[in-house]
Tab-separated table of C-alpha atoms in Angstrom:
chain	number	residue	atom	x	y	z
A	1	UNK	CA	-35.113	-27.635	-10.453
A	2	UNK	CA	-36.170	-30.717	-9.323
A	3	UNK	CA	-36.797	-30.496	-5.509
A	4	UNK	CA	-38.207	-31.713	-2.435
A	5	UNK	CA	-40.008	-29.920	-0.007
A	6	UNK	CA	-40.090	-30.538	3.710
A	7	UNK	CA	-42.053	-28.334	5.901
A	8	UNK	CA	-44.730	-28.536	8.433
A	9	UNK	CA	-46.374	-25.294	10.314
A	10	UNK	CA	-47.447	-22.003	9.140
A	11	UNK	CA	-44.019	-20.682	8.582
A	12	UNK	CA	-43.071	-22.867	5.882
A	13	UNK	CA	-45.992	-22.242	4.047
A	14	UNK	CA	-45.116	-18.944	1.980
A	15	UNK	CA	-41.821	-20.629	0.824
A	16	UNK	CA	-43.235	-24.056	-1.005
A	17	UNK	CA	-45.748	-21.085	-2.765
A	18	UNK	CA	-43.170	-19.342	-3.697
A	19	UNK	CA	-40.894	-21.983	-5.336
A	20	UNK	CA	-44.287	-23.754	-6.734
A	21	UNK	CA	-44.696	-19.589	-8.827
A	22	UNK	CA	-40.854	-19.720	-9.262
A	23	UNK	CA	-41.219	-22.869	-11.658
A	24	UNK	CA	-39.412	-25.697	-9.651
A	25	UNK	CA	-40.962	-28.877	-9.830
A	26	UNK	CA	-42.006	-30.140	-6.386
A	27	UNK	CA	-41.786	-33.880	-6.425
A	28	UNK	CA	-43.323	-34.911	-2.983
A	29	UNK	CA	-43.471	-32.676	-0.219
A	30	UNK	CA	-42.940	-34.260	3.603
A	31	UNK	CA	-44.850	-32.847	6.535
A	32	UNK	CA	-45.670	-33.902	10.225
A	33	UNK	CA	-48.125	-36.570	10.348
A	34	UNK	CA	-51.609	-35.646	11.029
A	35	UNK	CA	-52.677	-36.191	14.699
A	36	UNK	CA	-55.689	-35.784	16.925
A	37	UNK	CA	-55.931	-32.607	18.359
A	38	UNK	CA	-58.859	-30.503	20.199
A	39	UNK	CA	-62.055	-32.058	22.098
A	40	UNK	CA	-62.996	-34.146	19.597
A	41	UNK	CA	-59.600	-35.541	18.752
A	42	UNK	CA	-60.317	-35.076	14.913
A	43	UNK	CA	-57.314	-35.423	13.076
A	44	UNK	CA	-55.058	-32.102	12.502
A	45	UNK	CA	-53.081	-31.379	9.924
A	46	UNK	CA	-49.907	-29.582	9.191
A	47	UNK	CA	-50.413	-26.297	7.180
A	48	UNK	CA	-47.987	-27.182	4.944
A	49	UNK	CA	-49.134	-30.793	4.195
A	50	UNK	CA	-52.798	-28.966	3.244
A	51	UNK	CA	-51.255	-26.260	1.225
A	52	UNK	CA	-49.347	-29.151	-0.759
A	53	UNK	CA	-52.743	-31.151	-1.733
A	54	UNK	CA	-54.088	-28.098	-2.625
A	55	UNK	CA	-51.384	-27.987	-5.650
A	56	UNK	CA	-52.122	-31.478	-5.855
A	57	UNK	CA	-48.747	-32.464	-4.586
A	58	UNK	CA	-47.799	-36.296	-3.238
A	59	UNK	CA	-47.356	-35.844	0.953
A	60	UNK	CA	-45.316	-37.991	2.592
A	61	UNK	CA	-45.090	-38.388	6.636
A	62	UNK	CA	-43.020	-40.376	7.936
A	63	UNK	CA	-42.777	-41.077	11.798
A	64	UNK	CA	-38.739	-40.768	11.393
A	65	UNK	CA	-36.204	-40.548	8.343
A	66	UNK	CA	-33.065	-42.462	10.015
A	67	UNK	CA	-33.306	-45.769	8.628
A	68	UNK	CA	-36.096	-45.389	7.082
A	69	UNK	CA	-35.281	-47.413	3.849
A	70	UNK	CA	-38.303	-46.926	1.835
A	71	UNK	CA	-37.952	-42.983	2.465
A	72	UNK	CA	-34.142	-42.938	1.663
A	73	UNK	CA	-34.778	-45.337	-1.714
A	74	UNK	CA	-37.832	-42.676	-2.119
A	75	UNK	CA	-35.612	-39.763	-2.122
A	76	UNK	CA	-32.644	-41.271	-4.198
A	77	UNK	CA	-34.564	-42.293	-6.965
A	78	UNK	CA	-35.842	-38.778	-7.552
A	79	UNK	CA	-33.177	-37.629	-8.473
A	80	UNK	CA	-33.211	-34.244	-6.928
A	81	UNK	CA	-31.529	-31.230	-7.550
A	82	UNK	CA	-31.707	-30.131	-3.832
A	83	UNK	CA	-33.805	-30.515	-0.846
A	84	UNK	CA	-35.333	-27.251	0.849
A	85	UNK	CA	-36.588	-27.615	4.583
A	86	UNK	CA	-38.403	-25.226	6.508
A	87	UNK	CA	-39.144	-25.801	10.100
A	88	UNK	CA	-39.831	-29.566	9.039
A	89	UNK	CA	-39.189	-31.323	12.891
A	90	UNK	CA	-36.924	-34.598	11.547
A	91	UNK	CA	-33.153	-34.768	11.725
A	92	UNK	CA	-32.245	-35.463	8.315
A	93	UNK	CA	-29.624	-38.325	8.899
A	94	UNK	CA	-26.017	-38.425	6.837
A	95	UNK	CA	-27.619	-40.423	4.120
A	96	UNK	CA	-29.906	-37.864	2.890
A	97	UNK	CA	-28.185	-35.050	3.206
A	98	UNK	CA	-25.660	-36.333	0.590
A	99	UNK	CA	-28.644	-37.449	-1.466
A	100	UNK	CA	-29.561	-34.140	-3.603
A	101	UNK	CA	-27.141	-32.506	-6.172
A	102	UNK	CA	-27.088	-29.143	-4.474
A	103	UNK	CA	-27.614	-30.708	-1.036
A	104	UNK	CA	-29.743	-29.970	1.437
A	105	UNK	CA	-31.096	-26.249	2.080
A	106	UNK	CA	-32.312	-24.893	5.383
A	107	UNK	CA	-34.655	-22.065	6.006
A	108	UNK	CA	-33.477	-20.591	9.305
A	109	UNK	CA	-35.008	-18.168	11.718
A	110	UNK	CA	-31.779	-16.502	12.880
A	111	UNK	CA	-28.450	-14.947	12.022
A	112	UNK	CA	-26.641	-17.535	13.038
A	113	UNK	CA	-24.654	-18.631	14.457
A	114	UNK	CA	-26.760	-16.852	17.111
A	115	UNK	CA	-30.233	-18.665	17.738
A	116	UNK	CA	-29.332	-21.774	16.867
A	117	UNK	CA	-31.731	-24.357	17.723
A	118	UNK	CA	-35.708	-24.835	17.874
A	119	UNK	CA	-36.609	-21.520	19.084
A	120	UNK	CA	-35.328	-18.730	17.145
A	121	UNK	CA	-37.621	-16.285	16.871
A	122	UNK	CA	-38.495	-16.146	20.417
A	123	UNK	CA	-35.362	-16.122	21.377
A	124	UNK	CA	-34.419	-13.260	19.726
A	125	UNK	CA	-37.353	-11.070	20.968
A	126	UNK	CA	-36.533	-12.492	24.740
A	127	UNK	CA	-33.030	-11.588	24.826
A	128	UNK	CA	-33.836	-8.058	23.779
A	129	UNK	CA	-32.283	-8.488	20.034
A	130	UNK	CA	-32.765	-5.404	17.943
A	131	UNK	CA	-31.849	-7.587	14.949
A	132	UNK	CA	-32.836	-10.711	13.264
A	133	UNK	CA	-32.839	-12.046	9.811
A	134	UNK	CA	-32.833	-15.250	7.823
A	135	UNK	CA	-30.420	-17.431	6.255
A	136	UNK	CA	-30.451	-20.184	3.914
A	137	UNK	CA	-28.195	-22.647	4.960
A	138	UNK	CA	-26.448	-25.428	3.595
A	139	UNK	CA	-27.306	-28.357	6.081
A	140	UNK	CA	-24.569	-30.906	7.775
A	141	UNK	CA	-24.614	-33.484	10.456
A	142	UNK	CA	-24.417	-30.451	13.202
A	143	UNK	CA	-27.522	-28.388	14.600
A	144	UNK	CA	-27.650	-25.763	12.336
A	145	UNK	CA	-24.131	-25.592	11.862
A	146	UNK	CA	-23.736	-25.221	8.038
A	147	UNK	CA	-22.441	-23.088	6.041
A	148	UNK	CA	-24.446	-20.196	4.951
A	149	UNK	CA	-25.487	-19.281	1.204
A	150	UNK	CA	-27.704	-15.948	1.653
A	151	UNK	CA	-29.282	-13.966	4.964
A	152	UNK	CA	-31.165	-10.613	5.150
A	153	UNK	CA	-31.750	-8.702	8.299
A	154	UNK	CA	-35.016	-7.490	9.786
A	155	UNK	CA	-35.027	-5.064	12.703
A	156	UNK	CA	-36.691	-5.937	15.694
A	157	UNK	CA	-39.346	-3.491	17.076
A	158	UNK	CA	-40.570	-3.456	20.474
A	159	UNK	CA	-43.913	-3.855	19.377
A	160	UNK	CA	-43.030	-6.778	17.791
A	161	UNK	CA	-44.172	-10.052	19.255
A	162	UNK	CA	-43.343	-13.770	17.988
A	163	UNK	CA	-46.422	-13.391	16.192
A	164	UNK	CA	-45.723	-10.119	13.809
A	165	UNK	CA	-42.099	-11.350	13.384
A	166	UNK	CA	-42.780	-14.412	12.578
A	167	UNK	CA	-45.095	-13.358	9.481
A	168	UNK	CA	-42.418	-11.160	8.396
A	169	UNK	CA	-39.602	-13.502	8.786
A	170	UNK	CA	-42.034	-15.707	6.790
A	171	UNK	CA	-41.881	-14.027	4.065
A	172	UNK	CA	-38.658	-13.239	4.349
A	173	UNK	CA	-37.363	-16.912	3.996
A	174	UNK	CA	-39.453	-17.787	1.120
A	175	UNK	CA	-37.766	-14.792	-1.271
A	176	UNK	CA	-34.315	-15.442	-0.225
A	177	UNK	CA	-35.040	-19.434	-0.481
A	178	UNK	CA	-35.954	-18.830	-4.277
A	179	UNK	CA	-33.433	-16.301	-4.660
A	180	UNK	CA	-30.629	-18.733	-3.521
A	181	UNK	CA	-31.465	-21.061	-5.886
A	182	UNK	CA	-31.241	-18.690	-8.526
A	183	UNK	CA	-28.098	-17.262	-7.554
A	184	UNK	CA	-26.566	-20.145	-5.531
A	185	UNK	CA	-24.221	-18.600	-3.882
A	186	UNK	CA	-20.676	-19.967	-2.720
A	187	UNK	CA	-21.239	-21.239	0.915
A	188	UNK	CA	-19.583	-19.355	3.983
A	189	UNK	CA	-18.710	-21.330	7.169
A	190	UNK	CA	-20.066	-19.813	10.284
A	191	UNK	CA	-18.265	-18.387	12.564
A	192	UNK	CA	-17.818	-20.332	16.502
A	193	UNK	CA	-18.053	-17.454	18.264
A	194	UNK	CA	-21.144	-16.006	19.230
A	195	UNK	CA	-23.083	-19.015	18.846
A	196	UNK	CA	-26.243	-19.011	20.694
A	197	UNK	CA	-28.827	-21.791	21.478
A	198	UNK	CA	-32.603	-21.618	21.473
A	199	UNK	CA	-34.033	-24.559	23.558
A	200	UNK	CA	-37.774	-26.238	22.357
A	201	UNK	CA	-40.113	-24.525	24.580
A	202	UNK	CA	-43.012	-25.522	27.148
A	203	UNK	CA	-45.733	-24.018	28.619
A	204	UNK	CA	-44.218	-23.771	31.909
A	205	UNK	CA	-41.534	-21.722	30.476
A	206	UNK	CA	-44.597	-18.790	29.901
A	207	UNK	CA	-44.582	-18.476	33.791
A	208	UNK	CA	-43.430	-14.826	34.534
A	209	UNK	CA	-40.687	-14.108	37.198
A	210	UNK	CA	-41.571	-10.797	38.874
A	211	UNK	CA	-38.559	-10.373	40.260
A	212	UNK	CA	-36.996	-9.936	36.499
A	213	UNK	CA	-36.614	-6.353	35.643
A	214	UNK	CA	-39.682	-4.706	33.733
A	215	UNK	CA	-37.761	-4.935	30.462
A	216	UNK	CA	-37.080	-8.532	30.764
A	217	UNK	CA	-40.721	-9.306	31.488
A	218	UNK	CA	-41.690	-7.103	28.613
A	219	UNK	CA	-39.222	-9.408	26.189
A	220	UNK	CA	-40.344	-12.502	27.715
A	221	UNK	CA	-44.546	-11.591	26.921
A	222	UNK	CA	-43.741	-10.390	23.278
A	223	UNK	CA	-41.817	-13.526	22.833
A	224	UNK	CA	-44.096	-15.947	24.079
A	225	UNK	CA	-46.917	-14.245	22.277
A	226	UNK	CA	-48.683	-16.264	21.274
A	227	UNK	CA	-46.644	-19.797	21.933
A	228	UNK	CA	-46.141	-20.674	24.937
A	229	UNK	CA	-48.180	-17.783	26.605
A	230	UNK	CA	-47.424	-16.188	29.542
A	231	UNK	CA	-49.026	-16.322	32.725
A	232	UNK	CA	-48.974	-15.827	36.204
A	233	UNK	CA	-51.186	-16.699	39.525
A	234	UNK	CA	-53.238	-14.587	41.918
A	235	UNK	CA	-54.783	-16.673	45.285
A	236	UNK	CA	-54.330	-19.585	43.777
A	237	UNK	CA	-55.767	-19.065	40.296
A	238	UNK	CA	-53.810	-18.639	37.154
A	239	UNK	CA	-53.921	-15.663	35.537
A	240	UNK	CA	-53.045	-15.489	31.399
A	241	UNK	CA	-51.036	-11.821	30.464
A	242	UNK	CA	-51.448	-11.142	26.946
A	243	UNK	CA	-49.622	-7.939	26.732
A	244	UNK	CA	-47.914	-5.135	28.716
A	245	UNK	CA	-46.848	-1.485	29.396
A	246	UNK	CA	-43.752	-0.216	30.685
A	247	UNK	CA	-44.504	2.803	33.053
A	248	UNK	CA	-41.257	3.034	34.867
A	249	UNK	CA	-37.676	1.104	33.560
A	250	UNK	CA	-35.734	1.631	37.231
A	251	UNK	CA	-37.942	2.382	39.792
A	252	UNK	CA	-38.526	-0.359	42.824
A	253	UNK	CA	-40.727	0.460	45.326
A	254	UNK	CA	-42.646	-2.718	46.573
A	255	UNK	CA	-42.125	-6.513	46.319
A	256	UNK	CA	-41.739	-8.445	42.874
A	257	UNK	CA	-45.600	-9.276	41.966
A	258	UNK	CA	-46.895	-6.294	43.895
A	259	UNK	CA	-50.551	-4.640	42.416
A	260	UNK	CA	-49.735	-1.201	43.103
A	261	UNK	CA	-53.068	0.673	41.751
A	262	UNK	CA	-56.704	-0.230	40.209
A	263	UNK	CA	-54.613	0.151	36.543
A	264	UNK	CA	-53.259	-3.165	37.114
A	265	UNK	CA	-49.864	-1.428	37.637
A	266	UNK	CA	-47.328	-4.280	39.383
A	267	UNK	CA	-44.119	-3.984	40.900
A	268	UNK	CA	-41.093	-6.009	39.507
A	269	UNK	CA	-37.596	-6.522	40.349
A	270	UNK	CA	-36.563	-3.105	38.822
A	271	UNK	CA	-38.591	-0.999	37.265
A	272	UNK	CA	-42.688	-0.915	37.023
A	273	UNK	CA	-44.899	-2.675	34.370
A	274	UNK	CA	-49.205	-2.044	33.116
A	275	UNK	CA	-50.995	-4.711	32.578
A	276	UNK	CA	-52.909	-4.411	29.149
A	277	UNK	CA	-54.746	-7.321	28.438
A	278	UNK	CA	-55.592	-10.075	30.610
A	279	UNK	CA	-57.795	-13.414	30.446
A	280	UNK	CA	-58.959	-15.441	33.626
A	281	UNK	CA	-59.702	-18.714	34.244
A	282	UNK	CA	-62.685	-19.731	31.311
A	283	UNK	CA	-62.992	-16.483	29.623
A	284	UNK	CA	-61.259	-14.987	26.863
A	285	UNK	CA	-58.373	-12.571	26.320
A	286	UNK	CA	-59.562	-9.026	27.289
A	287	UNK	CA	-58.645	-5.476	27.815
A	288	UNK	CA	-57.421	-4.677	31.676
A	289	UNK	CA	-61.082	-2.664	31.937
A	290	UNK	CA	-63.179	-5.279	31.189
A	291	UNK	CA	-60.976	-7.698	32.837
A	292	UNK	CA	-61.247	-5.578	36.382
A	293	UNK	CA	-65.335	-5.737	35.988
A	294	UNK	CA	-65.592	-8.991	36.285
A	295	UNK	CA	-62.430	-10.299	38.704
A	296	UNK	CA	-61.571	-8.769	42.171
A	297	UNK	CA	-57.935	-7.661	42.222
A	298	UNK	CA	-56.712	-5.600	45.686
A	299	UNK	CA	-54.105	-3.111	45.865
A	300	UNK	CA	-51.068	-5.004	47.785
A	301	UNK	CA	-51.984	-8.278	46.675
A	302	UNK	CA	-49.734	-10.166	44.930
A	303	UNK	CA	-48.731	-12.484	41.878
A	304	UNK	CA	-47.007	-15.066	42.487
């Protein structure tokens, strides 16, 4: 098929390989533009916009797609068979969504209707979801309200962070993508009820809550592992949390934040939670032991 691909971080990548191996014929692929990033404000580019020139693919990246004439005349004169998008970050406006023969086709981290929206994957890991999957879905005017060709289910571990599931959901998306093509599938509306919403994320949304229960605090670290991070603050100086152990689910015994031993064991709204690995101010991400060597933490203090 004749197809255009439009993708821009990691996650995207293993599906425009696999429909480049399945034989489709990628006529331009659109991507993020590059922008500076890092001290020295080189230039950064999307992962899928360098995977593309490495198959010698035309990238296109545009600042916006609604109204943009010369993308929409672009895209019409291709005359595609369908449009795949993976994570892209553009609405696709009316007028190309009606462009391709098949449509448009949307690689989404969910089973919606729940997770709607730009978070999915951590999300699902926050609210304490023991499933997720992927569909492919058929894209309208709505946020990923479509209907839905094909979806497979992964479990959800709770060793999984956004980070493991992620890769897997990866992979996931780009055999069902080629797969739907292959197959395509008649289209199922989604269902209204149980639609969920999963907002664009910030680093101040990492901050942890002691006063959540153990578990909660436990989702929230997976999911924000490793986007937006997690952290907290001890007298005055912020304090990253890289991972966590659950010693206790119920017990409460001391104020939310509360060190309760030299393990780094802390008190939280219910229950009682380890910290694992740690990094302070400067330094990298390191085991609780090494951590404790180098940064004074009393018993009874407290994060805040």
């Amino acid at each position: 098929m004749r197809l255009v691909f439009m993708g821009s971080p990691d996650f995207a990548v293993p599906a425009l390989k696999a429909l480049i191996d399945a034989g489709h014929e990628i006529i331009a692929v659109y991507s993020q533009p590059p922008r500076p990033a890092g001290r020295g404000k080189a230039l950064h580019y999307q992962p899928v916009h360098l995977a593309a020139e490495s198959y010698n693919i035309d990238v296109r990246t545009p600042l916006k797609l609604k109204g943009n004439k010369e993308e929409i005349e672009f895209l019409k004169d291709s005359k595609l068979d369908a449009i795949i998008v993976a994570a892209y970050g553009l609405i696709l406006p009316k007028d190309i969504l009606s462009l391709p023969q098949k449509g448009c086709l949307n690689i989404h981290a969910s089973l919606l209707p729940r997770w709607r929206g730009a978070s999915p994957i951590q999300s699902s890991i926050r609210a304490g979801d023991k499933k997720t999957g992927i569909c492919i879905m058929q894209m309208d005017e709505g946020l990923d309200t479509g209907d839905i060709l094909l979806k497979a289910e992964t479990d959800i571990t709770t060793a999984d962070t956004a980070s493991t599931l992620h890769d897997r959901l990866s992979a996931l998306g780009a055999e069902l993508i080629v797969k739907s093509l292959i197959e395509q599938p008649h289209p199922i509306a989604q269902a209204e009820n149980g639609a969920t919403y999963a907002p664009r994320l910030y680093r101040e949304d990492g901050r942890i809550d002691w006063s959540c229960t153990a578990q909660e605090i436990d989702c929230q670290i997976r999911a924000f592992t490793p986007w937006p991070g997690n952290f907290t603050t001890l007298n005055g100086q912020t304090i990253r949390i890289g991972s966590v152990e659950i010693i206790e689910p119920n017990q409460k015994i001391a104020p939310p934040g509360t060190i309760l031993d030299d393990a780094l064991t802390i008190a939280c709204g219910q229950g009682l939670l380890r910290l694992t690995t740690l990094q302070k101010p400067g330094r990298a991400m390191m085991d609780a032991d090494a951590f404790l060597r180098g940064f004074m933490v009393a018993k009874g203090a407290c994060f805040e």
